[in-house]
Coordinates of N, CA and C in Angstrom, one line a residue:
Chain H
X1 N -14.6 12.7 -10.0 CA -13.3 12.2 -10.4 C -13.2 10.7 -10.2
X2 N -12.4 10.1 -11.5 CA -12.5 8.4 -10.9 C -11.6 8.5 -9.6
X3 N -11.9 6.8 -9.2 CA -11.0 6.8 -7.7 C -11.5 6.1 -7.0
X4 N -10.9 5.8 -6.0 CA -11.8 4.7 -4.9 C -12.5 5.5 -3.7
X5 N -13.2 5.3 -3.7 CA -14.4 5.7 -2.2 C -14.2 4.8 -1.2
X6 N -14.1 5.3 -0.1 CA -14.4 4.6 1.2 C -15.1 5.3 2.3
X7 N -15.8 4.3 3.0 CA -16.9 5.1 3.8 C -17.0 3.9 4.8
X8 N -17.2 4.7 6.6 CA -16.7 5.9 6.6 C -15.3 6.5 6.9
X9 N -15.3 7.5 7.3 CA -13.6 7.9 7.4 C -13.5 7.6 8.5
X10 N -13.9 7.4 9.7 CA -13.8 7.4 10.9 C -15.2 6.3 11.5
X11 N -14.5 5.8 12.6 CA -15.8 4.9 13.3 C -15.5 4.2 14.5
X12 N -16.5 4.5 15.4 CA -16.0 3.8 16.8 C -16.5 2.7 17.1
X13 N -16.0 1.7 17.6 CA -17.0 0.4 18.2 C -16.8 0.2 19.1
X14 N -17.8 -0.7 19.6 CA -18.3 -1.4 20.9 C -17.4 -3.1 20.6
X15 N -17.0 -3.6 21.7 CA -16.6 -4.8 21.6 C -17.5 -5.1 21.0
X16 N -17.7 -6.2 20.4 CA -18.6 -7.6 19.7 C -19.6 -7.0 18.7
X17 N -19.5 -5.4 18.3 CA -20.6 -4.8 17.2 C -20.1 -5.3 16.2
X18 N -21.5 -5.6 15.2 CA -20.5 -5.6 13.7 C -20.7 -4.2 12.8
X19 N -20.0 -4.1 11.8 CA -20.3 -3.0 11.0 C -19.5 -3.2 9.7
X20 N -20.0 -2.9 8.7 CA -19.2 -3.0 7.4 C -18.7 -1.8 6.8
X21 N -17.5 -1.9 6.3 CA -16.6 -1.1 5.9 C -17.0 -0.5 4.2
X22 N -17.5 0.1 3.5 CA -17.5 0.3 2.4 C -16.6 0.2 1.2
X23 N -16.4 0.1 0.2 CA -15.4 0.4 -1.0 C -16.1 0.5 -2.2
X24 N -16.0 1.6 -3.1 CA -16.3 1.7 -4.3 C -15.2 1.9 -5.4
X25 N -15.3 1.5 -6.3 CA -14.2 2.1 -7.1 C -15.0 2.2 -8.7
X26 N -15.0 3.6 -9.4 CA -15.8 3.1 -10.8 C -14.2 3.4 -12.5
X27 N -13.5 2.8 -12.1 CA -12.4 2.7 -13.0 C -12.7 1.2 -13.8
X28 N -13.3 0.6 -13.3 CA -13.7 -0.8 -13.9 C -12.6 -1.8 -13.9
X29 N -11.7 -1.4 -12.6 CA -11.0 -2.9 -12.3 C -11.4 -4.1 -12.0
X30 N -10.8 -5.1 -12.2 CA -11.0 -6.6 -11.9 C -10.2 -6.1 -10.2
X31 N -9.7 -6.2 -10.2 CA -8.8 -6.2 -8.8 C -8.8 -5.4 -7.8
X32 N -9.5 -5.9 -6.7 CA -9.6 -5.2 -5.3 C -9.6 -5.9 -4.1
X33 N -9.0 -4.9 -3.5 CA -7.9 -5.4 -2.1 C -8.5 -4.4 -1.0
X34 N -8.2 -5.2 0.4 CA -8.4 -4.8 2.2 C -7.1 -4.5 2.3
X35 N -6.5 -3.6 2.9 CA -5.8 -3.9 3.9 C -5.9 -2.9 5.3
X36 N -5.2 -3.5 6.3 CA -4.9 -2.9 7.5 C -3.9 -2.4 8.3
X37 N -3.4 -1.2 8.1 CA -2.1 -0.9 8.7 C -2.1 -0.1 10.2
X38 N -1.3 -0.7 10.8 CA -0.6 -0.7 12.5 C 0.2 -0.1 12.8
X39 N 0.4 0.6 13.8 CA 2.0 1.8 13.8 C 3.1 0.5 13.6
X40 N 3.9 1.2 12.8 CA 5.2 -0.2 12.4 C 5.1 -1.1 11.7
X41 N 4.3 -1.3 11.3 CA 3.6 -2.6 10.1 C 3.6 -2.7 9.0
X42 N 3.4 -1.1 8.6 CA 3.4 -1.3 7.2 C 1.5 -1.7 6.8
X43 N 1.8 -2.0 5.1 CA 0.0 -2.1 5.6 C 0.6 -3.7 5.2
X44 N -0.8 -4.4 5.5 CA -0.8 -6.1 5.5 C -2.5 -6.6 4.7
X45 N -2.1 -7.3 4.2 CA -3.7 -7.4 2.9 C -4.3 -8.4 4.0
X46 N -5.3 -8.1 4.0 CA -6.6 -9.0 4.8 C -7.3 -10.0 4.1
X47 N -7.8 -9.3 2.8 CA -8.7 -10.4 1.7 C -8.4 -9.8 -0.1
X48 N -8.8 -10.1 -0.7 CA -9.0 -9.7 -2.0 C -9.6 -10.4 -2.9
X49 N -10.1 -9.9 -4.5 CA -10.8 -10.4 -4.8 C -10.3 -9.9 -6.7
X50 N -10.3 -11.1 -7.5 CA -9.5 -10.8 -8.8 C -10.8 -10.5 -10.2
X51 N -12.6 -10.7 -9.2 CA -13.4 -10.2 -9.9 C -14.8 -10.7 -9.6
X52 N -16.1 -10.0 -10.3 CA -17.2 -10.5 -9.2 C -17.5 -11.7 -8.8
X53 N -17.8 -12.4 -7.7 CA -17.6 -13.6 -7.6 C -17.0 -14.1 -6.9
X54 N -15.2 -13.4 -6.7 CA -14.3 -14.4 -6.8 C -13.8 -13.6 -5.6
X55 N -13.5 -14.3 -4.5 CA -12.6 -13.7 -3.5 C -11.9 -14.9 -2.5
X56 N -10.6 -14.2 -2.2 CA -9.9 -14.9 -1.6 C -9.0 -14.0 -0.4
X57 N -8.4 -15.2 0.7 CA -7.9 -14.6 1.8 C -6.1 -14.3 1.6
X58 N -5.7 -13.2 2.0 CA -4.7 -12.2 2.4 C -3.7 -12.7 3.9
X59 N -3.1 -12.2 4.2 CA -2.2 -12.3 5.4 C -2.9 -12.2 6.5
X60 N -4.0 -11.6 7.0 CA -4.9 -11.5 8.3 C -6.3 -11.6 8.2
X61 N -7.0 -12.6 7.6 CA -8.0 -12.6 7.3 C -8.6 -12.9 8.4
X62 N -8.2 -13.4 9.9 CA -9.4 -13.7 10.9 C -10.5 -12.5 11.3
X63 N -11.7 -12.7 11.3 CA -12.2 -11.5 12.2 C -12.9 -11.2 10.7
X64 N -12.8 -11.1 9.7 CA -12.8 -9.9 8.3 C -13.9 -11.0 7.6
X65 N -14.9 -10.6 6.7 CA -15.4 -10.8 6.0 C -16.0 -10.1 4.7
X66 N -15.5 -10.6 3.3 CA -16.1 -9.7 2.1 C -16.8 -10.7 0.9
X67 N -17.0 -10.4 0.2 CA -18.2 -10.4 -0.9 C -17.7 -9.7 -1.5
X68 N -18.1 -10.0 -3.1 CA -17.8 -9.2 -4.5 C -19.0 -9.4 -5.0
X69 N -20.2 -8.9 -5.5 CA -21.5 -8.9 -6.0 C -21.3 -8.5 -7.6
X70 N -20.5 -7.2 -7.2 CA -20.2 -6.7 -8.6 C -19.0 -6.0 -9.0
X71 N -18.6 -5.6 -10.0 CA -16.9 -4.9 -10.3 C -16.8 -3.9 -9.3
X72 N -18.0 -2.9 -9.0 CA -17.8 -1.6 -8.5 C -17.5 -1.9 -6.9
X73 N -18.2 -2.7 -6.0 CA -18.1 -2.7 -4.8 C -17.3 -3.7 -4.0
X74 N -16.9 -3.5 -3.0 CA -16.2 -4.5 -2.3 C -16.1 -4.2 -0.5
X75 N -17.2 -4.4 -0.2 CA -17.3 -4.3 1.1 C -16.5 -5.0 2.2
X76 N -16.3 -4.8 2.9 CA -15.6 -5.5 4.7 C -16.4 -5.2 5.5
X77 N -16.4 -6.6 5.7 CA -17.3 -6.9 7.4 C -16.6 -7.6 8.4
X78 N -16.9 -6.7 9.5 CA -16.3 -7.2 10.6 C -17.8 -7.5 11.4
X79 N -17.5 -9.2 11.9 CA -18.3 -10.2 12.0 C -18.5 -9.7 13.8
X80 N -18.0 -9.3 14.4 CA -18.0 -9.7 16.1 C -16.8 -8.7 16.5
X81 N -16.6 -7.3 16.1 CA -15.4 -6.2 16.8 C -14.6 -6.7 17.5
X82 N -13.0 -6.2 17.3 CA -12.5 -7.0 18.9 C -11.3 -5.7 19.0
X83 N -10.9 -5.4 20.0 CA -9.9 -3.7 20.3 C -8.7 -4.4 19.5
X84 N -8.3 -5.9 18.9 CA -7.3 -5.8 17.9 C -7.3 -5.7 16.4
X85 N -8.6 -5.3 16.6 CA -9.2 -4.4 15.0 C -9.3 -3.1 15.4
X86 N -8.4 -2.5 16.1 CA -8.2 -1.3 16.0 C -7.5 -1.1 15.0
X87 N -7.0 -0.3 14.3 CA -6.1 -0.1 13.1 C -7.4 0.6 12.1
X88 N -6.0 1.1 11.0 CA -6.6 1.8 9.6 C -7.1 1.0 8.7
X89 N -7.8 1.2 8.1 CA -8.2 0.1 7.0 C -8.2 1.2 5.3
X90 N -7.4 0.4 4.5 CA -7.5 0.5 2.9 C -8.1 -0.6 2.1
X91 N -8.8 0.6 1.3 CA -9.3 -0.2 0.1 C -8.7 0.0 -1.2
X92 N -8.0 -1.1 -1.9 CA -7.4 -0.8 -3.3 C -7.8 -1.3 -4.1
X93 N -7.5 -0.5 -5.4 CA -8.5 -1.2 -6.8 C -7.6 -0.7 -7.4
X94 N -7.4 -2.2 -8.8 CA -6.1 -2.1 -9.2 C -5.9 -2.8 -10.8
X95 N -5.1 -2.7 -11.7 CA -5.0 -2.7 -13.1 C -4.1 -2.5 -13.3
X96 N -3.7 -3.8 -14.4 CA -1.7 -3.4 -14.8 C -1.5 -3.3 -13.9
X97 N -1.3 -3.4 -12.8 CA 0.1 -3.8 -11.9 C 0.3 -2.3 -11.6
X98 N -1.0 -1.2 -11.6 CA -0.8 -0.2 -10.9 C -2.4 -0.5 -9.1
X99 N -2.2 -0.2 -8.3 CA -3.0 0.3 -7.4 C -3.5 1.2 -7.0
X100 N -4.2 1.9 -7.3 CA -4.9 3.3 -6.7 C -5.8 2.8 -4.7
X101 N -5.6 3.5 -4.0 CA -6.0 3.7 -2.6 C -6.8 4.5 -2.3
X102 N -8.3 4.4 -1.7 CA -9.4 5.0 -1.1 C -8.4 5.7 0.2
X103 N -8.9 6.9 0.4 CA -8.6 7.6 1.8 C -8.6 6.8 2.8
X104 N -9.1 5.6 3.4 CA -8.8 4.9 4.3 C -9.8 5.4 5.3
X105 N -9.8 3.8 6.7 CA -10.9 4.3 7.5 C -10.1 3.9 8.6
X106 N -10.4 5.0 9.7 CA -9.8 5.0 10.9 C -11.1 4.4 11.5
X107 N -10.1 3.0 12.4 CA -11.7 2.0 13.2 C -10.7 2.0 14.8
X108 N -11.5 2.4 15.6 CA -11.4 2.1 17.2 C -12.7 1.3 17.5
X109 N -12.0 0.2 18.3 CA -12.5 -0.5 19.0 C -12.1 -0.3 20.6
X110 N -13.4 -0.5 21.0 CA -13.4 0.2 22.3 C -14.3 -1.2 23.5
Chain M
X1 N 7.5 -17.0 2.0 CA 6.9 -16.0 1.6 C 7.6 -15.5 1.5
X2 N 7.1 -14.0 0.6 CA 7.8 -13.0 0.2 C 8.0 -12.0 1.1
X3 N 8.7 -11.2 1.5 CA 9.1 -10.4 2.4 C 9.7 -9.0 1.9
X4 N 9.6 -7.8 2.7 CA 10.0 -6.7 2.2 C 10.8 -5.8 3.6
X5 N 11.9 -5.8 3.5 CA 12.7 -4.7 4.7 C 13.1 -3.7 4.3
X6 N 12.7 -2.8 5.1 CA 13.0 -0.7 5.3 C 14.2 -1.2 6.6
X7 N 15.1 -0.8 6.6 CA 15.7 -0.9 7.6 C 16.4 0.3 8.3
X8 N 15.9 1.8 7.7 CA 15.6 2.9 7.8 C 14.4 3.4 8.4
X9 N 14.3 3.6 9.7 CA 12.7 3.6 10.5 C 13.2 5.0 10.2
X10 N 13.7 6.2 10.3 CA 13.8 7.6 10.0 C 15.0 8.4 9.8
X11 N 14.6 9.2 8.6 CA 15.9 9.8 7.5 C 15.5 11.0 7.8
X12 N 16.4 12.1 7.7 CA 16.4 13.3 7.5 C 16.9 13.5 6.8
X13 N 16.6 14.8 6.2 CA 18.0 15.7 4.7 C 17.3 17.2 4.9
X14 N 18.3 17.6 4.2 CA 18.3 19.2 3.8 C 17.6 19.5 3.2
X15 N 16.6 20.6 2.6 CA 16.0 21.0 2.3 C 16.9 21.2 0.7
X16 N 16.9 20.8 -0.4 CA 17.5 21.4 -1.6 C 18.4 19.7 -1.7
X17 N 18.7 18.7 -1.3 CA 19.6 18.1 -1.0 C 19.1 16.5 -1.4
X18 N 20.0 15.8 -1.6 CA 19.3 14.2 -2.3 C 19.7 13.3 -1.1
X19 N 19.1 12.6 -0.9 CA 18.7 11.6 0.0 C 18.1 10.3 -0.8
X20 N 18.4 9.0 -0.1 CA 18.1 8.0 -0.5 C 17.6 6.7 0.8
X21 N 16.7 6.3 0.2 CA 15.8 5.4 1.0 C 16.0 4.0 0.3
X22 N 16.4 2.8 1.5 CA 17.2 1.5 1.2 C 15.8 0.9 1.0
X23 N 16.0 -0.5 0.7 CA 14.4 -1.6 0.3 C 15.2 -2.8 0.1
X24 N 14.9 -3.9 0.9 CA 15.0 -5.5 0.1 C 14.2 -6.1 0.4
X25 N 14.4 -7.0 -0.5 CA 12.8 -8.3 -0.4 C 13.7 -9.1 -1.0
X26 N 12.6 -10.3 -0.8 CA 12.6 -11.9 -1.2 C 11.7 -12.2 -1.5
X27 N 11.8 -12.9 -3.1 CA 10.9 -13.7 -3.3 C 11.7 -14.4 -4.1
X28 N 11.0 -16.0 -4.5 CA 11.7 -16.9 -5.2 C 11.2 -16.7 -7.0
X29 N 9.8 -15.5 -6.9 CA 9.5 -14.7 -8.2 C 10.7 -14.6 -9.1
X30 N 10.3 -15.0 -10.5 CA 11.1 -14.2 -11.5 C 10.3 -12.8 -11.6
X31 N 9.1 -13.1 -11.8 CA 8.0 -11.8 -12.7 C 7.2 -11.1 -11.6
X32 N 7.8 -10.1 -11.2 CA 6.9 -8.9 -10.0 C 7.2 -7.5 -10.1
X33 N 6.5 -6.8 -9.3 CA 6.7 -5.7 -9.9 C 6.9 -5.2 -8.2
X34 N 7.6 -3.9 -8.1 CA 8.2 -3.0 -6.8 C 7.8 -1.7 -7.0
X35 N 7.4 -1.2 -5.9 CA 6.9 0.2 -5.6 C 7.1 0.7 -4.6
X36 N 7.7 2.0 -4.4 CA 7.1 3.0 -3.4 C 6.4 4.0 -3.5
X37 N 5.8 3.7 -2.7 CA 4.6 5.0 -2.4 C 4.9 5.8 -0.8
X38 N 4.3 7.1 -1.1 CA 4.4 8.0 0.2 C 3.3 8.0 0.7
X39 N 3.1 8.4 1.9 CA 1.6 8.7 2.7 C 2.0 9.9 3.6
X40 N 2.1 11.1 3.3 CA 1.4 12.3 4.1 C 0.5 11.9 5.2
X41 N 0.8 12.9 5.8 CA -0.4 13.3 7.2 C -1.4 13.1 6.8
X42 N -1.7 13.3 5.8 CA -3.5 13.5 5.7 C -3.7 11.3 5.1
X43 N -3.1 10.2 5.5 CA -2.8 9.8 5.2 C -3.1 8.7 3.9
X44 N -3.3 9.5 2.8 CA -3.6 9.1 1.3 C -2.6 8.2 1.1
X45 N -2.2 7.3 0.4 CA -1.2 6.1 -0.4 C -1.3 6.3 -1.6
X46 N 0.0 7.4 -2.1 CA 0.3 7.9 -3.3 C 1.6 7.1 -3.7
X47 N 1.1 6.7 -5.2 CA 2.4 6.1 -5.9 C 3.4 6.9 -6.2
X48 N 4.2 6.4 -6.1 CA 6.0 7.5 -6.6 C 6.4 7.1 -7.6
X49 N 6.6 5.7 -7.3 CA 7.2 4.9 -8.5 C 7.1 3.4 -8.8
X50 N 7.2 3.0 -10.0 CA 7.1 1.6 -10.2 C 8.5 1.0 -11.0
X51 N 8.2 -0.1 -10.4 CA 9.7 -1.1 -11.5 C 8.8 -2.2 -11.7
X52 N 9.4 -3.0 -13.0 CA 9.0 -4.1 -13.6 C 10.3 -5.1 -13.3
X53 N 10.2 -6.0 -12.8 CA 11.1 -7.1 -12.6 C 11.9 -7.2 -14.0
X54 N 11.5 -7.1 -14.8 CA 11.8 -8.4 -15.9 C 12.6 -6.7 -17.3
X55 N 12.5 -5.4 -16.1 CA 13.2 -4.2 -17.2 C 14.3 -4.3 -16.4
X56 N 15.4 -4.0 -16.8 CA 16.7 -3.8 -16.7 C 16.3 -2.1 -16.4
X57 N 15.9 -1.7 -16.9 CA 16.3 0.1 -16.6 C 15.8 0.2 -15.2
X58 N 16.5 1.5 -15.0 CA 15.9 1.8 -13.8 C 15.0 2.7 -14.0
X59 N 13.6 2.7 -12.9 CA 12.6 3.8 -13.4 C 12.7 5.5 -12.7
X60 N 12.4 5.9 -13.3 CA 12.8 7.6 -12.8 C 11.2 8.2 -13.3
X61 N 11.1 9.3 -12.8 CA 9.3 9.7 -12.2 C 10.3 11.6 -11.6
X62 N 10.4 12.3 -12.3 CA 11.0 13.4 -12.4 C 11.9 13.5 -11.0
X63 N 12.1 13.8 -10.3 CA 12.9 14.0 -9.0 C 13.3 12.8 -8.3
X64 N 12.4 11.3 -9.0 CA 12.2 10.2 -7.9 C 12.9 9.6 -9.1
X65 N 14.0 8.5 -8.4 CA 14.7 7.4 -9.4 C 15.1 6.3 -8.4
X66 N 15.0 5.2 -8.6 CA 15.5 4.0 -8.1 C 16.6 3.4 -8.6
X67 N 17.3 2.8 -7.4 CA 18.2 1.8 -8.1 C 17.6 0.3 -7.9
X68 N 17.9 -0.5 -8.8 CA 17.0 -1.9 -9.4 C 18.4 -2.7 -9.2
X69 N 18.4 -3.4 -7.9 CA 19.7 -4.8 -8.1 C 19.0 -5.8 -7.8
X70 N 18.4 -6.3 -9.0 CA 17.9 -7.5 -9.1 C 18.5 -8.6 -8.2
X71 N 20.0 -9.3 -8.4 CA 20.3 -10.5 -7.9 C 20.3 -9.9 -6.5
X72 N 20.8 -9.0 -6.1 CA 20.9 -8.5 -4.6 C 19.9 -8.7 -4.2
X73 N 18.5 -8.5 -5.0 CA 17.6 -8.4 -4.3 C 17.4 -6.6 -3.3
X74 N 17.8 -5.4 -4.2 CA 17.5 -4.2 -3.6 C 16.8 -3.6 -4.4
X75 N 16.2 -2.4 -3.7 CA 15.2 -1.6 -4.2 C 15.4 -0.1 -3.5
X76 N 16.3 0.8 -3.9 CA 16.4 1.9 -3.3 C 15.6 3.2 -3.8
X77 N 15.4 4.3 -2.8 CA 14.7 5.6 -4.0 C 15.5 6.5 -3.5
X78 N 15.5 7.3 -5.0 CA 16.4 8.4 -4.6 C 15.4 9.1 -4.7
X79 N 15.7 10.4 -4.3 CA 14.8 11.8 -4.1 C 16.0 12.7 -4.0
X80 N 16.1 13.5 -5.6 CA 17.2 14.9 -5.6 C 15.9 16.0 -5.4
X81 N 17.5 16.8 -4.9 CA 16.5 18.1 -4.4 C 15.5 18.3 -3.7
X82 N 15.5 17.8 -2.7 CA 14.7 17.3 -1.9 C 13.7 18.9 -1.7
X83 N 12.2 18.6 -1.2 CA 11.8 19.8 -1.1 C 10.4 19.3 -0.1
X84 N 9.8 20.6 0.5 CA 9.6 20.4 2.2 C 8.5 19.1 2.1
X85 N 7.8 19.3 0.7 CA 6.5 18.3 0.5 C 6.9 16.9 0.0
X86 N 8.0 16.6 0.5 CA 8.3 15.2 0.0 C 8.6 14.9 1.5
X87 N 8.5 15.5 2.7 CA 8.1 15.0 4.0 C 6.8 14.1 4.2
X88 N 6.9 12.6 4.6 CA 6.3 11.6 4.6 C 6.8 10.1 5.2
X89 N 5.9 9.4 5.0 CA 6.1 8.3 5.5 C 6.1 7.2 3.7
X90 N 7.6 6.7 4.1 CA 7.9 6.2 2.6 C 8.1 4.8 2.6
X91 N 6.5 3.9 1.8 CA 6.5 2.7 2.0 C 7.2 1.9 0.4
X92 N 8.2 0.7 0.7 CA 8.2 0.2 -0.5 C 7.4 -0.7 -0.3
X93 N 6.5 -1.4 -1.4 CA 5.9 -2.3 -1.6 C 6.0 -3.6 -2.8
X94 N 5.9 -4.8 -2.8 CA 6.2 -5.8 -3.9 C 4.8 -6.5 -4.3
X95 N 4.7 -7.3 -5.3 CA 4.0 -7.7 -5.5 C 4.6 -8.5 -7.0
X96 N 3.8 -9.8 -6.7 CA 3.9 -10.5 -7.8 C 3.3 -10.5 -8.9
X97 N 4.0 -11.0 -10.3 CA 3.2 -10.9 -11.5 C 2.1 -11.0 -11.8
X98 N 1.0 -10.1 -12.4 CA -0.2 -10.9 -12.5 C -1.1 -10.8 -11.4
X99 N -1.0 -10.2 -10.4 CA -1.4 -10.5 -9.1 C -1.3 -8.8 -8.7
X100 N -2.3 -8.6 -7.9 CA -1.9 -7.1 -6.9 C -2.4 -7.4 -5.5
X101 N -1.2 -8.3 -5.1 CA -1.1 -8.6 -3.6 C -0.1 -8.1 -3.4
X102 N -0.1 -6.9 -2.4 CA 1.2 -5.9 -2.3 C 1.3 -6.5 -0.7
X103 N 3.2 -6.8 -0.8 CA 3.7 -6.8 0.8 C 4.5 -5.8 0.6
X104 N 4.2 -4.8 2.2 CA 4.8 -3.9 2.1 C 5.4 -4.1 2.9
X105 N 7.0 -2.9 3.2 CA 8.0 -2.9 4.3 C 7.2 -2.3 5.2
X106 N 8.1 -1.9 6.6 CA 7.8 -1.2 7.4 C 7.7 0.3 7.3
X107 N 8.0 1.0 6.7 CA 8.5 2.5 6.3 C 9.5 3.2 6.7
X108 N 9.5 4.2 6.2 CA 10.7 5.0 6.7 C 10.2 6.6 6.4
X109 N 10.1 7.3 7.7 CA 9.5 8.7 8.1 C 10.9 9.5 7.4
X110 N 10.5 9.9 6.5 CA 11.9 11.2 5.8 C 11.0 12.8 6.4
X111 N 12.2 13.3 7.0 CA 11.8 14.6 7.5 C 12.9 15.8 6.6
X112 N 12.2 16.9 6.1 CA 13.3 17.7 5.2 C 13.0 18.7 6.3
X113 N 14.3 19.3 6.2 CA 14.8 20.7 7.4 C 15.4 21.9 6.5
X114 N 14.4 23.0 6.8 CA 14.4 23.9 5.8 C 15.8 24.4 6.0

């Protein structure tokens, strides 16, 4: 089924580990988006990117780093863990002014 | 910046019964677009509904309808007939033209009681 992929669903860290967050999407958007939502928050966009190549920073970009290689992927890296990257993380891929959302990844930092 | 308020942290209604979910934002945007989406327990980010700034109608999506007051700056959803699977967590979200940088509100947890 089209759709966005995210991997994995669940992940625990160690202070200062890094690990990268996955995103696929094969709908063939230009437009894909991070975000991270917090009890109360709402979600809040981290980074995004409007196509391969091209990416730009969101409302909490510290801590976060991504790359666009190609349409399909859009990975997150977290550079050095910290327990205030605890939170959920979403991946969205998007056209016309609609959004579709990966299942999202539950990250504890520990 | 643009901003989005739920000022409704949690609603209840009757099982069978319409209920409605408040939304405002700011932006100095003419051309954006407004959404809410639900997120279930299992916590997926499903779209409900969309408005286009720049339509005067209001959008409706079979049970789900909004009211659109542009100069107010509101964004309400209605939900008739409410029914047990429309229990969730109900985010509005904005985003400007041309763009899909969504700010979202805080939510509002709707619980239906059979």
């Amino acid at each position: 089924n089209a759709g966005v992929t995210q991997t994995p669903k669940f992940q625990v860290l160690k202070t200062g580990q890094s690990m990268t967050l996955q995103c696929a999407q094969d709908m063939n958007h230009e437009y894909m988006s991070w975000y991270r939502q917090d009890p109360g928050m709402g979600l809040r966009l981290i980074h995004y990117s409007v196509g391969a190549g091209i990416t730009d920073q969101g409302e909490v970009p510290n801590g976060y780093n991504v790359s666009r290689s190609t349409t399909e992927d859009f990975p997150l890296r977290l550079l050095s863990a910290a327990p205030s990257q605890t939170s959920v993380y979403f991946c969205a891929s998007s056209s016309r002014g609609r959004s579709i959302f990966g299942q999202g990844t539950r990250l504890t930092v520990v | 910046a643009q901003t989005v308020t739920q000022s409704q942290p949690e609603m209840s209604v009757q099982e069978a019964e319409t209920v409605t979910l408040s939304c405002t934002y700011d932006t100095s945007e003419s051309d954006y677009y407004l959404f809410w989406y639900k997120q279930p327990p299992s916590r997926q980010m499903i779209l409900v509904i969309r408005q286009e700034a720049y339509k005067q109608q209001n959008a409706t999506e079979n049970r789900f309808s909004v009211n659109f007051q542009k100069a107010a700056k509101s964004f309400s959803l209605k939900i008739s007939d409410s029914q047990l699977g429309d229990a969730a967590m109900y985010f509005c979200a904005y985003t400007p033209g041309g763009a899909q940088k969504l700010v979202f509100g805080q939510g509002t947890r709707l619980t239906i009681n059979p």
